[in-house]
JSON list of C-alpha atoms in Angstrom, two decimals:
[
{"chain": "A", "resi": 1, "resn": "MET", "atom": "CA", "xyz": [10.42, -54.80, -3.87]},
{"chain": "A", "resi": 2, "resn": "ALA", "atom": "CA", "xyz": [7.77, -57.08, -6.59]},
{"chain": "A", "resi": 3, "resn": "ASP", "atom": "CA", "xyz": [6.60, -58.48, -3.88]},
{"chain": "A", "resi": 4, "resn": "ILE", "atom": "CA", "xyz": [5.31, -54.34, -2.55]},
{"chain": "A", "resi": 5, "resn": "ALA", "atom": "CA", "xyz": [4.41, -52.81, -5.85]},
{"chain": "A", "resi": 6, "resn": "SER", "atom": "CA", "xyz": [2.45, -56.87, -6.32]},
{"chain": "A", "resi": 7, "resn": "THR", "atom": "CA", "xyz": [0.59, -55.98, -2.97]},
{"chain": "A", "resi": 8, "resn": "THR", "atom": "CA", "xyz": [0.00, -52.09, -4.02]},
{"chain": "A", "resi": 9, "resn": "LEU", "atom": "CA", "xyz": [-1.11, -52.76, -6.73]},
{"chain": "A", "resi": 10, "resn": "ARG", "atom": "CA", "xyz": [-3.85, -55.46, -5.99]},
{"chain": "A", "resi": 11, "resn": "ARG", "atom": "CA", "xyz": [-5.01, -52.72, -3.71]},
{"chain": "A", "resi": 12, "resn": "LEU", "atom": "CA", "xyz": [-5.09, -50.02, -5.66]},
{"chain": "A", "resi": 13, "resn": "VAL", "atom": "CA", "xyz": [-7.38, -51.80, -8.69]},
{"chain": "A", "resi": 14, "resn": "PRO", "atom": "CA", "xyz": [-9.95, -52.83, -6.26]},
{"chain": "A", "resi": 15, "resn": "LEU", "atom": "CA", "xyz": [-10.22, -49.52, -5.18]},
{"chain": "A", "resi": 16, "resn": "LEU", "atom": "CA", "xyz": [-10.42, -47.91, -9.02]},
{"chain": "A", "resi": 17, "resn": "LEU", "atom": "CA", "xyz": [-12.92, -50.26, -9.60]},
{"chain": "A", "resi": 18, "resn": "VAL", "atom": "CA", "xyz": [-15.40, -48.81, -6.97]},
{"chain": "A", "resi": 19, "resn": "THR", "atom": "CA", "xyz": [-14.59, -45.33, -7.84]},
{"chain": "A", "resi": 20, "resn": "ALA", "atom": "CA", "xyz": [-14.91, -45.99, -11.01]},
{"chain": "A", "resi": 21, "resn": "VAL", "atom": "CA", "xyz": [-18.73, -47.53, -11.07]},
{"chain": "A", "resi": 22, "resn": "ALA", "atom": "CA", "xyz": [-19.44, -45.31, -8.55]},
{"chain": "A", "resi": 23, "resn": "VAL", "atom": "CA", "xyz": [-19.25, -41.95, -10.81]},
{"chain": "A", "resi": 24, "resn": "ALA", "atom": "CA", "xyz": [-20.85, -43.87, -13.30]},
{"chain": "A", "resi": 25, "resn": "GLY", "atom": "CA", "xyz": [-24.16, -44.19, -11.63]},
{"chain": "A", "resi": 26, "resn": "CYS", "atom": "CA", "xyz": [-24.56, -40.07, -11.18]},
{"chain": "A", "resi": 27, "resn": "GLY", "atom": "CA", "xyz": [-26.56, -39.81, -13.86]},
{"chain": "A", "resi": 28, "resn": "PRO", "atom": "CA", "xyz": [-26.61, -37.62, -16.35]},
{"chain": "A", "resi": 29, "resn": "LYS", "atom": "CA", "xyz": [-24.53, -33.94, -16.42]},
{"chain": "A", "resi": 30, "resn": "ASN", "atom": "CA", "xyz": [-25.54, -30.95, -15.85]},
{"chain": "A", "resi": 31, "resn": "GLU", "atom": "CA", "xyz": [-25.30, -29.74, -19.44]},
{"chain": "A", "resi": 32, "resn": "GLU", "atom": "CA", "xyz": [-25.82, -32.51, -20.88]},
{"chain": "A", "resi": 33, "resn": "ARG", "atom": "CA", "xyz": [-29.87, -32.79, -18.24]},
{"chain": "A", "resi": 34, "resn": "VAL", "atom": "CA", "xyz": [-33.04, -32.06, -21.31]},
{"chain": "A", "resi": 35, "resn": "LEU", "atom": "CA", "xyz": [-34.78, -29.32, -18.82]},
{"chain": "A", "resi": 36, "resn": "PHE", "atom": "CA", "xyz": [-38.26, -28.62, -19.16]},
{"chain": "A", "resi": 37, "resn": "ASN", "atom": "CA", "xyz": [-39.99, -24.94, -19.05]},
{"chain": "A", "resi": 38, "resn": "GLY", "atom": "CA", "xyz": [-36.44, -24.85, -16.94]},
{"chain": "A", "resi": 39, "resn": "ILE", "atom": "CA", "xyz": [-36.57, -27.07, -15.37]},
{"chain": "A", "resi": 40, "resn": "TYR", "atom": "CA", "xyz": [-35.35, -30.52, -15.13]},
{"chain": "A", "resi": 41, "resn": "TYR", "atom": "CA", "xyz": [-37.37, -33.67, -14.21]},
{"chain": "A", "resi": 42, "resn": "LYS", "atom": "CA", "xyz": [-35.79, -37.15, -13.66]},
{"chain": "A", "resi": 43, "resn": "THR", "atom": "CA", "xyz": [-37.68, -39.71, -15.55]},
{"chain": "A", "resi": 44, "resn": "LYS", "atom": "CA", "xyz": [-37.60, -43.03, -16.11]},
{"chain": "A", "resi": 45, "resn": "SER", "atom": "CA", "xyz": [-39.06, -45.59, -18.86]},
{"chain": "A", "resi": 46, "resn": "ASP", "atom": "CA", "xyz": [-39.75, -49.32, -18.57]},
{"chain": "A", "resi": 47, "resn": "THR", "atom": "CA", "xyz": [-42.51, -52.13, -19.86]},
{"chain": "A", "resi": 48, "resn": "THR", "atom": "CA", "xyz": [-45.11, -52.90, -18.54]},
{"chain": "A", "resi": 49, "resn": "ASN", "atom": "CA", "xyz": [-46.13, -55.59, -20.75]},
{"chain": "A", "resi": 50, "resn": "LYS", "atom": "CA", "xyz": [-42.84, -58.05, -20.62]},
{"chain": "A", "resi": 51, "resn": "GLU", "atom": "CA", "xyz": [-44.11, -60.35, -23.90]},
{"chain": "A", "resi": 52, "resn": "ASP", "atom": "CA", "xyz": [-45.04, -56.52, -25.21]},
{"chain": "A", "resi": 53, "resn": "ARG", "atom": "CA", "xyz": [-42.55, -54.45, -24.56]},
{"chain": "A", "resi": 54, "resn": "LYS", "atom": "CA", "xyz": [-43.91, -52.37, -27.16]},
{"chain": "A", "resi": 55, "resn": "GLN", "atom": "CA", "xyz": [-46.34, -51.35, -24.32]},
{"chain": "A", "resi": 56, "resn": "PHE", "atom": "CA", "xyz": [-43.72, -49.23, -21.41]},
{"chain": "A", "resi": 57, "resn": "GLN", "atom": "CA", "xyz": [-45.10, -46.81, -19.67]},
{"chain": "A", "resi": 58, "resn": "SER", "atom": "CA", "xyz": [-42.86, -43.30, -18.43]},
{"chain": "A", "resi": 59, "resn": "VAL", "atom": "CA", "xyz": [-42.60, -42.05, -14.82]},
{"chain": "A", "resi": 60, "resn": "VAL", "atom": "CA", "xyz": [-41.51, -38.20, -14.48]},
{"chain": "A", "resi": 61, "resn": "ARG", "atom": "CA", "xyz": [-40.46, -37.42, -11.00]},
{"chain": "A", "resi": 62, "resn": "ARG", "atom": "CA", "xyz": [-41.94, -34.21, -9.06]},
{"chain": "A", "resi": 63, "resn": "PRO", "atom": "CA", "xyz": [-44.11, -33.00, -11.40]},
{"chain": "A", "resi": 64, "resn": "GLU", "atom": "CA", "xyz": [-45.39, -29.80, -9.28]},
{"chain": "A", "resi": 65, "resn": "GLN", "atom": "CA", "xyz": [-43.01, -28.41, -10.24]},
{"chain": "A", "resi": 66, "resn": "ASP", "atom": "CA", "xyz": [-44.90, -27.15, -13.50]},
{"chain": "A", "resi": 67, "resn": "ILE", "atom": "CA", "xyz": [-47.22, -29.96, -14.64]},
{"chain": "A", "resi": 68, "resn": "ARG", "atom": "CA", "xyz": [-46.91, -28.84, -18.31]},
{"chain": "A", "resi": 69, "resn": "GLY", "atom": "CA", "xyz": [-43.48, -29.32, -18.09]},
{"chain": "A", "resi": 70, "resn": "ALA", "atom": "CA", "xyz": [-43.87, -32.51, -16.28]},
{"chain": "A", "resi": 71, "resn": "LEU", "atom": "CA", "xyz": [-46.08, -33.71, -19.09]},
{"chain": "A", "resi": 72, "resn": "GLU", "atom": "CA", "xyz": [-43.52, -32.36, -21.83]},
{"chain": "A", "resi": 73, "resn": "ALA", "atom": "CA", "xyz": [-40.54, -34.55, -20.30]},
{"chain": "A", "resi": 74, "resn": "GLY", "atom": "CA", "xyz": [-43.05, -37.27, -20.35]},
{"chain": "A", "resi": 75, "resn": "ARG", "atom": "CA", "xyz": [-43.02, -37.91, -23.65]},
{"chain": "A", "resi": 76, "resn": "HIS", "atom": "CA", "xyz": [-39.58, -36.93, -24.22]},
{"chain": "A", "resi": 77, "resn": "GLU", "atom": "CA", "xyz": [-38.13, -40.02, -21.85]},
{"chain": "A", "resi": 78, "resn": "GLY", "atom": "CA", "xyz": [-41.46, -42.32, -23.48]},
{"chain": "A", "resi": 79, "resn": "GLN", "atom": "CA", "xyz": [-40.22, -41.29, -27.19]},
{"chain": "A", "resi": 80, "resn": "ARG", "atom": "CA", "xyz": [-36.78, -42.17, -25.69]},
{"chain": "A", "resi": 81, "resn": "TYR", "atom": "CA", "xyz": [-37.73, -45.49, -24.90]},
{"chain": "A", "resi": 82, "resn": "CYS", "atom": "CA", "xyz": [-39.63, -46.35, -27.93]},
{"chain": "A", "resi": 83, "resn": "LEU", "atom": "CA", "xyz": [-35.92, -44.72, -30.24]},
{"chain": "A", "resi": 84, "resn": "LYS", "atom": "CA", "xyz": [-34.02, -47.09, -28.22]},
{"chain": "A", "resi": 85, "resn": "ASN", "atom": "CA", "xyz": [-36.41, -50.61, -28.08]},
{"chain": "A", "resi": 86, "resn": "PHE", "atom": "CA", "xyz": [-37.69, -50.00, -31.36]},
{"chain": "A", "resi": 87, "resn": "GLY", "atom": "CA", "xyz": [-36.27, -47.16, -33.62]},
{"chain": "A", "resi": 88, "resn": "THR", "atom": "CA", "xyz": [-39.03, -44.92, -33.64]},
{"chain": "A", "resi": 89, "resn": "SER", "atom": "CA", "xyz": [-41.08, -42.07, -31.69]},
{"chain": "A", "resi": 90, "resn": "LYS", "atom": "CA", "xyz": [-44.31, -43.00, -32.66]},
{"chain": "A", "resi": 91, "resn": "ILE", "atom": "CA", "xyz": [-46.41, -43.35, -29.73]},
{"chain": "A", "resi": 92, "resn": "GLU", "atom": "CA", "xyz": [-50.02, -44.23, -29.02]},
{"chain": "A", "resi": 93, "resn": "TRP", "atom": "CA", "xyz": [-50.42, -43.49, -25.94]},
{"chain": "A", "resi": 94, "resn": "THR", "atom": "CA", "xyz": [-53.61, -44.73, -23.73]},
{"chain": "A", "resi": 95, "resn": "ARG", "atom": "CA", "xyz": [-52.45, -42.21, -21.11]},
{"chain": "A", "resi": 96, "resn": "GLY", "atom": "CA", "xyz": [-50.77, -39.62, -22.25]},
{"chain": "A", "resi": 97, "resn": "PRO", "atom": "CA", "xyz": [-48.54, -36.15, -22.18]},
{"chain": "A", "resi": 98, "resn": "ASP", "atom": "CA", "xyz": [-52.64, -34.40, -24.68]},
{"chain": "A", "resi": 99, "resn": "ASP", "atom": "CA", "xyz": [-54.74, -36.16, -22.30]},
{"chain": "A", "resi": 100, "resn": "PRO", "atom": "CA", "xyz": [-57.10, -33.18, -20.89]},
{"chain": "A", "resi": 101, "resn": "GLY", "atom": "CA", "xyz": [-55.62, -32.81, -16.99]},
{"chain": "A", "resi": 102, "resn": "ALA", "atom": "CA", "xyz": [-58.18, -35.02, -15.48]},
{"chain": "A", "resi": 103, "resn": "ALA", "atom": "CA", "xyz": [-57.01, -38.02, -17.30]},
{"chain": "A", "resi": 104, "resn": "LEU", "atom": "CA", "xyz": [-53.39, -37.50, -15.46]},
{"chain": "A", "resi": 105, "resn": "TYR", "atom": "CA", "xyz": [-52.84, -40.05, -12.72]},
{"chain": "A", "resi": 106, "resn": "VAL", "atom": "CA", "xyz": [-50.73, -39.21, -10.42]},
{"chain": "A", "resi": 107, "resn": "ASP", "atom": "CA", "xyz": [-49.24, -41.63, -8.00]},
{"chain": "A", "resi": 108, "resn": "GLY", "atom": "CA", "xyz": [-47.46, -39.24, -5.01]},
{"chain": "A", "resi": 109, "resn": "SER", "atom": "CA", "xyz": [-45.14, -36.75, -6.56]},
{"chain": "A", "resi": 110, "resn": "ARG", "atom": "CA", "xyz": [-45.11, -39.50, -10.17]},
{"chain": "A", "resi": 111, "resn": "LEU", "atom": "CA", "xyz": [-46.28, -38.53, -12.89]},
{"chain": "A", "resi": 112, "resn": "VAL", "atom": "CA", "xyz": [-47.18, -42.17, -15.36]},
{"chain": "A", "resi": 113, "resn": "LEU", "atom": "CA", "xyz": [-47.73, -42.14, -19.31]},
{"chain": "A", "resi": 114, "resn": "THR", "atom": "CA", "xyz": [-48.32, -45.04, -20.33]},
{"chain": "A", "resi": 115, "resn": "GLY", "atom": "CA", "xyz": [-48.70, -45.63, -24.68]},
{"chain": "A", "resi": 116, "resn": "THR", "atom": "CA", "xyz": [-47.46, -47.66, -26.99]},
{"chain": "A", "resi": 117, "resn": "CYS", "atom": "CA", "xyz": [-44.80, -47.80, -29.65]},
{"chain": "A", "resi": 118, "resn": "VAL", "atom": "CA", "xyz": [-45.85, -48.10, -32.83]},
{"chain": "A", "resi": 119, "resn": "LEU", "atom": "CA", "xyz": [-43.64, -49.74, -35.24]},
{"chain": "A", "resi": 120, "resn": "TRP", "atom": "CA", "xyz": [-44.46, -48.81, -39.36]}
]
C-alpha cells in the first residue's frame, strides 16, 4: 500500500509543479491591468547598458491602437523600471513620451522609448 502511495506522489508532484509554473507565467489578471485611454498595452523595460543599469528602454506593443495611450503606457513602464531598480520615478528621457511625433521610434508594431533613471 505504501508503494502505491509513494508512486502516486512521485507522479503527482512534478505535474503540480509544472501547473504552478504555467499559471504563474500567464501575466497580469484583468483586474490588475493598467489601462491607458481604456486600452491595455503589453509593455517591457530593460537596461540598454550593462555597465550603467540606469539607462533603459521601454517597449510598448501595438502603439497603433492609440498613440497617446501607448506613450503614457511607456512612461508608466519606465517609471516602474526606475522605481523597482533605483527607488525613484524621475527619468531623463532620451526619446520619451513628451517628444514631438517626429522623434518617436516605432519598430514594426513596437514603440521604443529610451531614458535614464535620475538618482538624487
